[in-house]
Amino acid sequence: MKLENRKMEEAIKTLANWILESKKTLVFTGAGMDTESNIPDFRGKDGWWRKMDPRQVASIDTLYDNYELFREFYSARINLLKNIQPHKGHYILADLEKGDLISGIATQNVSRLHYLAGSKTIYELHGNIQTVRCNECQREGDVEDFLREEDCGHCGQKALRPNVVLFGEGLPMDAWQGTEKAVRNSDLVIIIGTSLEVYPVNQLPLFAQGRLVLINMEDVAIDYDFHLKILGKAGQVLENLDNYLRSII
Ligand code: NAD
């Protein structure tokens, strides 16, 4: 069996050595990567999922059928993100890329925290919440207009929306293809903070040809053939990994 249940320290040393051995390493993140920046995830113990079902509100149907609710939900989420900062884990990932130890990040997160931390190669599989467009004329809009409940400045329609992928919509082709290629070409894929429950992004790790590692608070995704699981907080695990890497290189 590939799954190895090792103690945290030993597991972190193993991962550090695999990173050093690997020619190409991709990191794949989900909402759990951002909870230490105080952005709630969907399915963790304090997640939004417990309060409302995002599949109903963050959906293309709600955009068309109940625009006010849609705008209210996303205005709250955009406002929540206004004062949010990356945590040490985001910065460590950006530094690992600078040091050529990872080749890029594929993320389900819409927060842009990897970008703010300085990561360069980022595949935003679910878009981002910091920019908006008009759902009718597709031209770029102003986030502040969306928050002020204004209509599209170009076509006048009540259709401004964040550039996120809604339930019921397809994923951006460039991010999907870029991630698929990166997963296939990597000899190490490190998955951080995701329940791997959201389709179709949860199919991407299945293209992995090399080692597959999970860093998550809880044991999830039992259908995936992980070579190593490290159960813990993303920020703490990445800090320990970074300290160990620094001590050996
Ligand atoms: P999820 O909520 O389904 O799963 C998050 C997982 O991360 C859970 O298993 C949880 O136990 C774990 N986790 C929580 N805090 C952690 C931490 N500090 N360290 C390690 N693990 C931690 O999230 P998902 O799989 O990414 O799916 C949710 C979808 O909703 C995504 O597709 C995303 O687009 C969207 N979303 C994004 C954000 C964001 O941008 N930050 C936040 C919520 C939801």
Coordinates of C-alpha atoms and ligand atoms in Angstrom, one line a residue:
M1 CA 0.0 0.0 0.0
K2 CA 1.3 3.4 -1.0
L3 CA -0.3 5.3 1.9
E4 CA 2.2 5.8 4.6
N5 CA 1.1 6.8 8.1
R6 CA 4.2 8.4 9.5
K7 CA 4.7 10.7 12.4
M8 CA 4.6 14.4 11.5
E9 CA 8.3 15.2 11.7
E10 CA 9.3 12.2 9.7
A11 CA 6.6 12.9 7.2
I12 CA 7.8 16.5 6.8
K13 CA 11.4 15.3 6.2
T14 CA 10.2 12.8 3.7
L15 CA 8.3 15.5 1.8
A16 CA 11.3 17.8 1.9
N17 CA 13.5 15.1 0.4
W18 CA 10.9 14.4 -2.3
I19 CA 10.8 18.1 -3.2
L20 CA 14.5 18.2 -3.5
E21 CA 14.5 15.0 -5.7
S22 CA 11.7 16.2 -7.9
K23 CA 12.3 18.0 -11.2
K24 CA 8.8 19.5 -11.3
T25 CA 6.5 20.0 -8.3
L26 CA 3.0 21.4 -8.5
V27 CA 1.0 22.6 -5.5
F28 CA -2.7 22.3 -5.7
T29 CA -4.7 24.3 -3.1
G30 CA -8.2 24.6 -1.8
A31 CA -10.1 26.7 0.8
G32 CA -8.2 25.2 3.7
M33 CA -5.1 27.0 2.5
D34 CA -6.9 30.3 3.3
T35 CA -8.6 29.6 6.6
E36 CA -5.5 30.7 8.6
S37 CA -6.0 34.1 6.8
N38 CA -9.5 34.1 8.4
I39 CA -11.4 33.2 5.2
P40 CA -13.9 30.4 6.1
D41 CA -13.8 27.3 4.0
F42 CA -17.0 25.5 2.8
R43 CA -16.9 22.1 4.4
G44 CA -14.5 22.4 7.4
K45 CA -16.0 22.6 10.9
D46 CA -16.5 26.4 10.7
G47 CA -17.3 26.5 7.0
W48 CA -20.0 28.5 5.2
W49 CA -21.6 25.3 4.1
R50 CA -23.1 24.9 7.6
K51 CA -24.9 28.2 7.3
M52 CA -26.1 28.2 3.7
D53 CA -25.7 26.0 0.7
P54 CA -23.3 27.7 -1.7
R55 CA -24.5 25.5 -4.5
Q56 CA -27.8 27.3 -4.3
V57 CA -26.5 30.9 -4.0
A58 CA -23.2 30.8 -5.9
S59 CA -24.9 29.5 -9.0
I60 CA -25.7 30.6 -12.5
D61 CA -29.4 30.0 -11.7
T62 CA -29.4 32.5 -8.8
L63 CA -27.6 35.0 -10.9
Y64 CA -30.5 34.9 -13.4
D65 CA -33.4 34.2 -11.1
N66 CA -32.6 36.1 -7.9
Y67 CA -30.0 38.7 -8.7
E68 CA -30.4 40.6 -5.4
L69 CA -29.6 37.5 -3.4
F70 CA -26.6 36.8 -5.7
R71 CA -25.3 40.3 -5.3
E72 CA -25.8 40.2 -1.5
F73 CA -23.9 37.0 -1.1
Y74 CA -21.0 38.1 -3.3
S75 CA -20.9 41.6 -1.8
A76 CA -20.5 40.0 1.6
R77 CA -17.7 37.8 0.4
I78 CA -15.9 40.6 -1.4
N79 CA -16.1 42.8 1.7
L80 CA -14.9 40.0 3.8
L81 CA -11.8 39.7 1.6
K82 CA -11.0 43.4 1.6
N83 CA -8.7 43.4 4.6
I84 CA -7.5 39.8 4.3
Q85 CA -3.7 39.2 4.0
P86 CA -1.7 36.1 3.0
H87 CA -0.3 34.1 5.9
K88 CA 3.1 32.6 6.3
G89 CA 2.2 29.5 4.3
H90 CA 1.3 31.6 1.2
Y91 CA 4.7 33.4 1.5
I92 CA 6.6 30.1 1.9
L93 CA 5.0 28.7 -1.3
A94 CA 6.0 31.9 -3.1
D95 CA 9.6 31.6 -1.9
L96 CA 9.7 27.9 -2.9
E97 CA 8.8 29.0 -6.4
K98 CA 11.5 31.7 -6.4
G99 CA 14.0 29.0 -5.3
D100 CA 12.8 26.7 -8.1
L101 CA 11.6 24.1 -5.7
I102 CA 8.0 24.3 -6.9
S103 CA 7.0 25.1 -10.5
G104 CA 3.5 26.6 -9.8
I105 CA 0.2 26.6 -8.0
A106 CA -3.2 25.4 -9.2
T107 CA -5.8 26.8 -6.9
Q108 CA -9.5 26.4 -6.4
N109 CA -9.4 29.6 -4.3
V110 CA -10.9 32.8 -5.6
S111 CA -9.1 35.0 -2.9
R112 CA -6.0 35.9 -4.9
L113 CA -3.9 35.3 -1.7
H114 CA -1.2 33.4 -3.6
Y115 CA -0.9 36.3 -6.0
L116 CA -0.7 38.8 -3.2
A117 CA 2.0 36.7 -1.5
G118 CA 4.1 36.8 -4.7
S119 CA 3.6 33.5 -6.4
K120 CA 4.0 33.9 -10.2
T121 CA 2.6 30.8 -11.9
I122 CA -0.9 30.4 -10.7
Y123 CA -3.8 28.6 -12.4
E124 CA -7.0 30.0 -11.0
L125 CA -9.3 27.1 -11.6
H126 CA -12.4 28.9 -10.2
G127 CA -11.5 32.4 -11.3
N128 CA -11.2 35.2 -8.7
I129 CA -13.5 37.4 -6.7
Q130 CA -11.5 40.6 -6.8
T131 CA -12.5 41.5 -10.4
V132 CA -16.0 41.8 -12.0
R133 CA -17.5 41.6 -15.5
C134 CA -20.9 42.1 -17.0
N135 CA -22.7 38.8 -17.5
E136 CA -24.5 40.3 -20.5
C137 CA -21.9 42.2 -22.6
Q138 CA -18.9 40.4 -20.9
R139 CA -17.0 43.7 -20.6
E140 CA -14.9 44.3 -17.5
G141 CA -16.6 46.2 -14.7
D142 CA -15.6 47.9 -11.5
V143 CA -15.8 46.0 -8.2
E144 CA -17.0 49.2 -6.4
D145 CA -19.9 49.5 -8.9
F146 CA -20.9 46.0 -8.1
L147 CA -20.8 46.8 -4.3
R148 CA -22.7 50.0 -4.9
E149 CA -25.4 47.9 -6.6
E150 CA -24.9 49.8 -9.9
D151 CA -25.7 48.4 -13.3
C152 CA -23.1 47.7 -16.0
G153 CA -21.4 51.0 -17.1
H154 CA -21.3 49.8 -20.7
C155 CA -24.6 48.1 -21.5
G156 CA -26.7 49.3 -18.6
Q157 CA -27.9 45.8 -17.6
K158 CA -28.2 44.7 -14.0
A159 CA -25.7 42.0 -14.6
L160 CA -22.3 42.8 -12.9
R161 CA -20.8 39.7 -11.4
P162 CA -17.5 38.6 -10.0
N163 CA -15.1 36.7 -12.2
V164 CA -15.6 33.5 -10.3
V165 CA -16.8 30.2 -11.7
L166 CA -20.4 29.6 -10.5
F167 CA -22.0 26.3 -9.9
G168 CA -23.5 25.4 -13.3
E169 CA -20.7 27.0 -15.3
G170 CA -17.7 25.5 -17.0
L171 CA -14.1 26.1 -15.8
P172 CA -11.7 28.5 -17.6
M173 CA -10.1 26.4 -20.4
D174 CA -6.6 27.9 -20.0
A175 CA -6.5 27.2 -16.3
W176 CA -7.8 23.7 -16.7
Q177 CA -5.4 22.8 -19.6
G178 CA -2.5 24.5 -17.8
T179 CA -3.2 22.5 -14.6
E180 CA -3.8 19.2 -16.4
K181 CA -0.4 19.6 -18.3
A182 CA 1.4 20.6 -15.1
V183 CA -0.1 17.6 -13.1
R184 CA 0.9 15.2 -15.9
N185 CA 4.4 16.6 -16.1
S186 CA 5.1 16.8 -12.4
D187 CA 6.8 14.1 -10.5
L188 CA 5.4 15.5 -7.3
V189 CA 1.9 17.0 -6.7
I190 CA 1.2 18.5 -3.2
I191 CA -2.4 19.0 -2.4
I192 CA -3.2 21.4 0.4
G193 CA -6.4 22.2 2.2
T194 CA -9.2 20.8 0.1
S195 CA -11.9 18.2 0.6
L196 CA -11.5 17.3 -3.1
E197 CA -15.3 17.1 -3.3
V198 CA -15.9 19.8 -5.9
Y199 CA -16.2 18.4 -9.5
P200 CA -14.5 18.6 -12.0
V201 CA -11.4 20.0 -10.3
N202 CA -11.2 17.0 -8.1
Q203 CA -10.4 15.0 -11.2
L204 CA -7.2 16.8 -11.9
P205 CA -5.1 15.0 -9.3
L206 CA -6.0 11.7 -11.0
F207 CA -3.7 12.7 -13.9
A208 CA -0.7 12.6 -11.6
Q209 CA 2.1 10.3 -12.8
G210 CA 4.4 10.7 -9.9
R211 CA 4.0 11.1 -6.1
L212 CA 0.8 12.5 -4.7
V213 CA 0.9 14.2 -1.2
L214 CA -2.0 15.5 0.9
I215 CA -1.6 18.2 3.6
N216 CA -5.0 18.7 5.3
M217 CA -6.6 19.2 8.7
E218 CA -8.6 16.0 8.3
D219 CA -8.3 12.8 6.4
V220 CA -10.3 13.3 3.2
A221 CA -10.4 12.0 -0.3
I222 CA -10.1 8.3 0.6
D223 CA -10.5 7.4 -3.1
Y224 CA -7.2 9.0 -4.0
D225 CA -4.0 7.0 -3.9
F226 CA -1.8 9.3 -1.8
H227 CA 1.8 8.4 -1.3
L228 CA 1.9 10.5 1.9
K229 CA -0.7 12.3 4.1
I230 CA 0.3 15.0 6.5
L231 CA -2.7 15.8 8.7
G232 CA -2.3 19.3 10.2
K233 CA -2.7 23.0 9.6
A234 CA -1.3 24.2 6.2
G235 CA 0.5 27.2 7.7
Q236 CA 2.2 25.2 10.4
V237 CA 3.1 22.3 8.2
L238 CA 4.6 24.6 5.5
E239 CA 6.6 26.5 8.2
N240 CA 8.0 23.2 9.5
L241 CA 8.8 22.1 6.0
D242 CA 10.5 25.4 5.2
N243 CA 12.6 25.2 8.4
Y244 CA 13.7 21.7 7.6
L245 CA 14.5 22.6 4.0
R246 CA 16.6 25.6 5.1
S247 CA 18.5 23.4 7.5
I248 CA 19.6 20.9 4.8
I249 CA 20.2 23.2 1.7
Ligands
NAD1 P1 -13.7 22.6 1.3 O1 -14.3 23.7 2.2 O2 -14.6 21.7 0.7 O3 -12.5 21.8 2.1 C1 -11.5 22.5 2.8 C2 -10.7 21.4 3.5 O4 -9.6 22.1 4.1 C3 -11.4 20.7 4.6 O5 -11.2 19.3 4.5 C4 -10.8 21.3 5.9 O6 -10.7 20.3 7.0 C5 -9.4 21.6 5.4 N1 -8.8 22.8 6.2 C6 -9.4 23.8 6.8 N2 -8.5 24.6 7.4 C7 -7.3 24.0 7.1 C8 -6.0 24.4 7.5 N3 -5.7 25.5 8.2 N4 -5.0 23.6 7.0 C9 -5.2 22.5 6.3 N5 -6.5 22.1 6.0 C10 -7.5 22.9 6.4 O7 -12.8 23.5 0.2 P2 -12.5 23.1 -1.3 O8 -12.2 21.7 -1.4 O9 -11.5 24.1 -1.7 O10 -13.9 23.4 -2.0 C11 -14.6 24.6 -1.8 C12 -14.9 25.4 -3.1 O11 -15.3 26.7 -2.7 C13 -13.6 25.7 -3.9 O12 -13.9 25.2 -5.1 C14 -13.4 27.2 -3.9 O13 -13.6 27.7 -5.2 C15 -14.6 27.8 -3.1 N6 -14.1 28.5 -1.9 C16 -13.0 29.3 -1.9 C17 -12.5 30.0 -0.8 C18 -11.3 30.9 -0.9 O14 -11.1 31.4 -2.0 N7 -10.5 31.0 0.1 C19 -13.2 29.8 0.4 C20 -14.4 29.0 0.5 C21 -14.8 28.3 -0.7

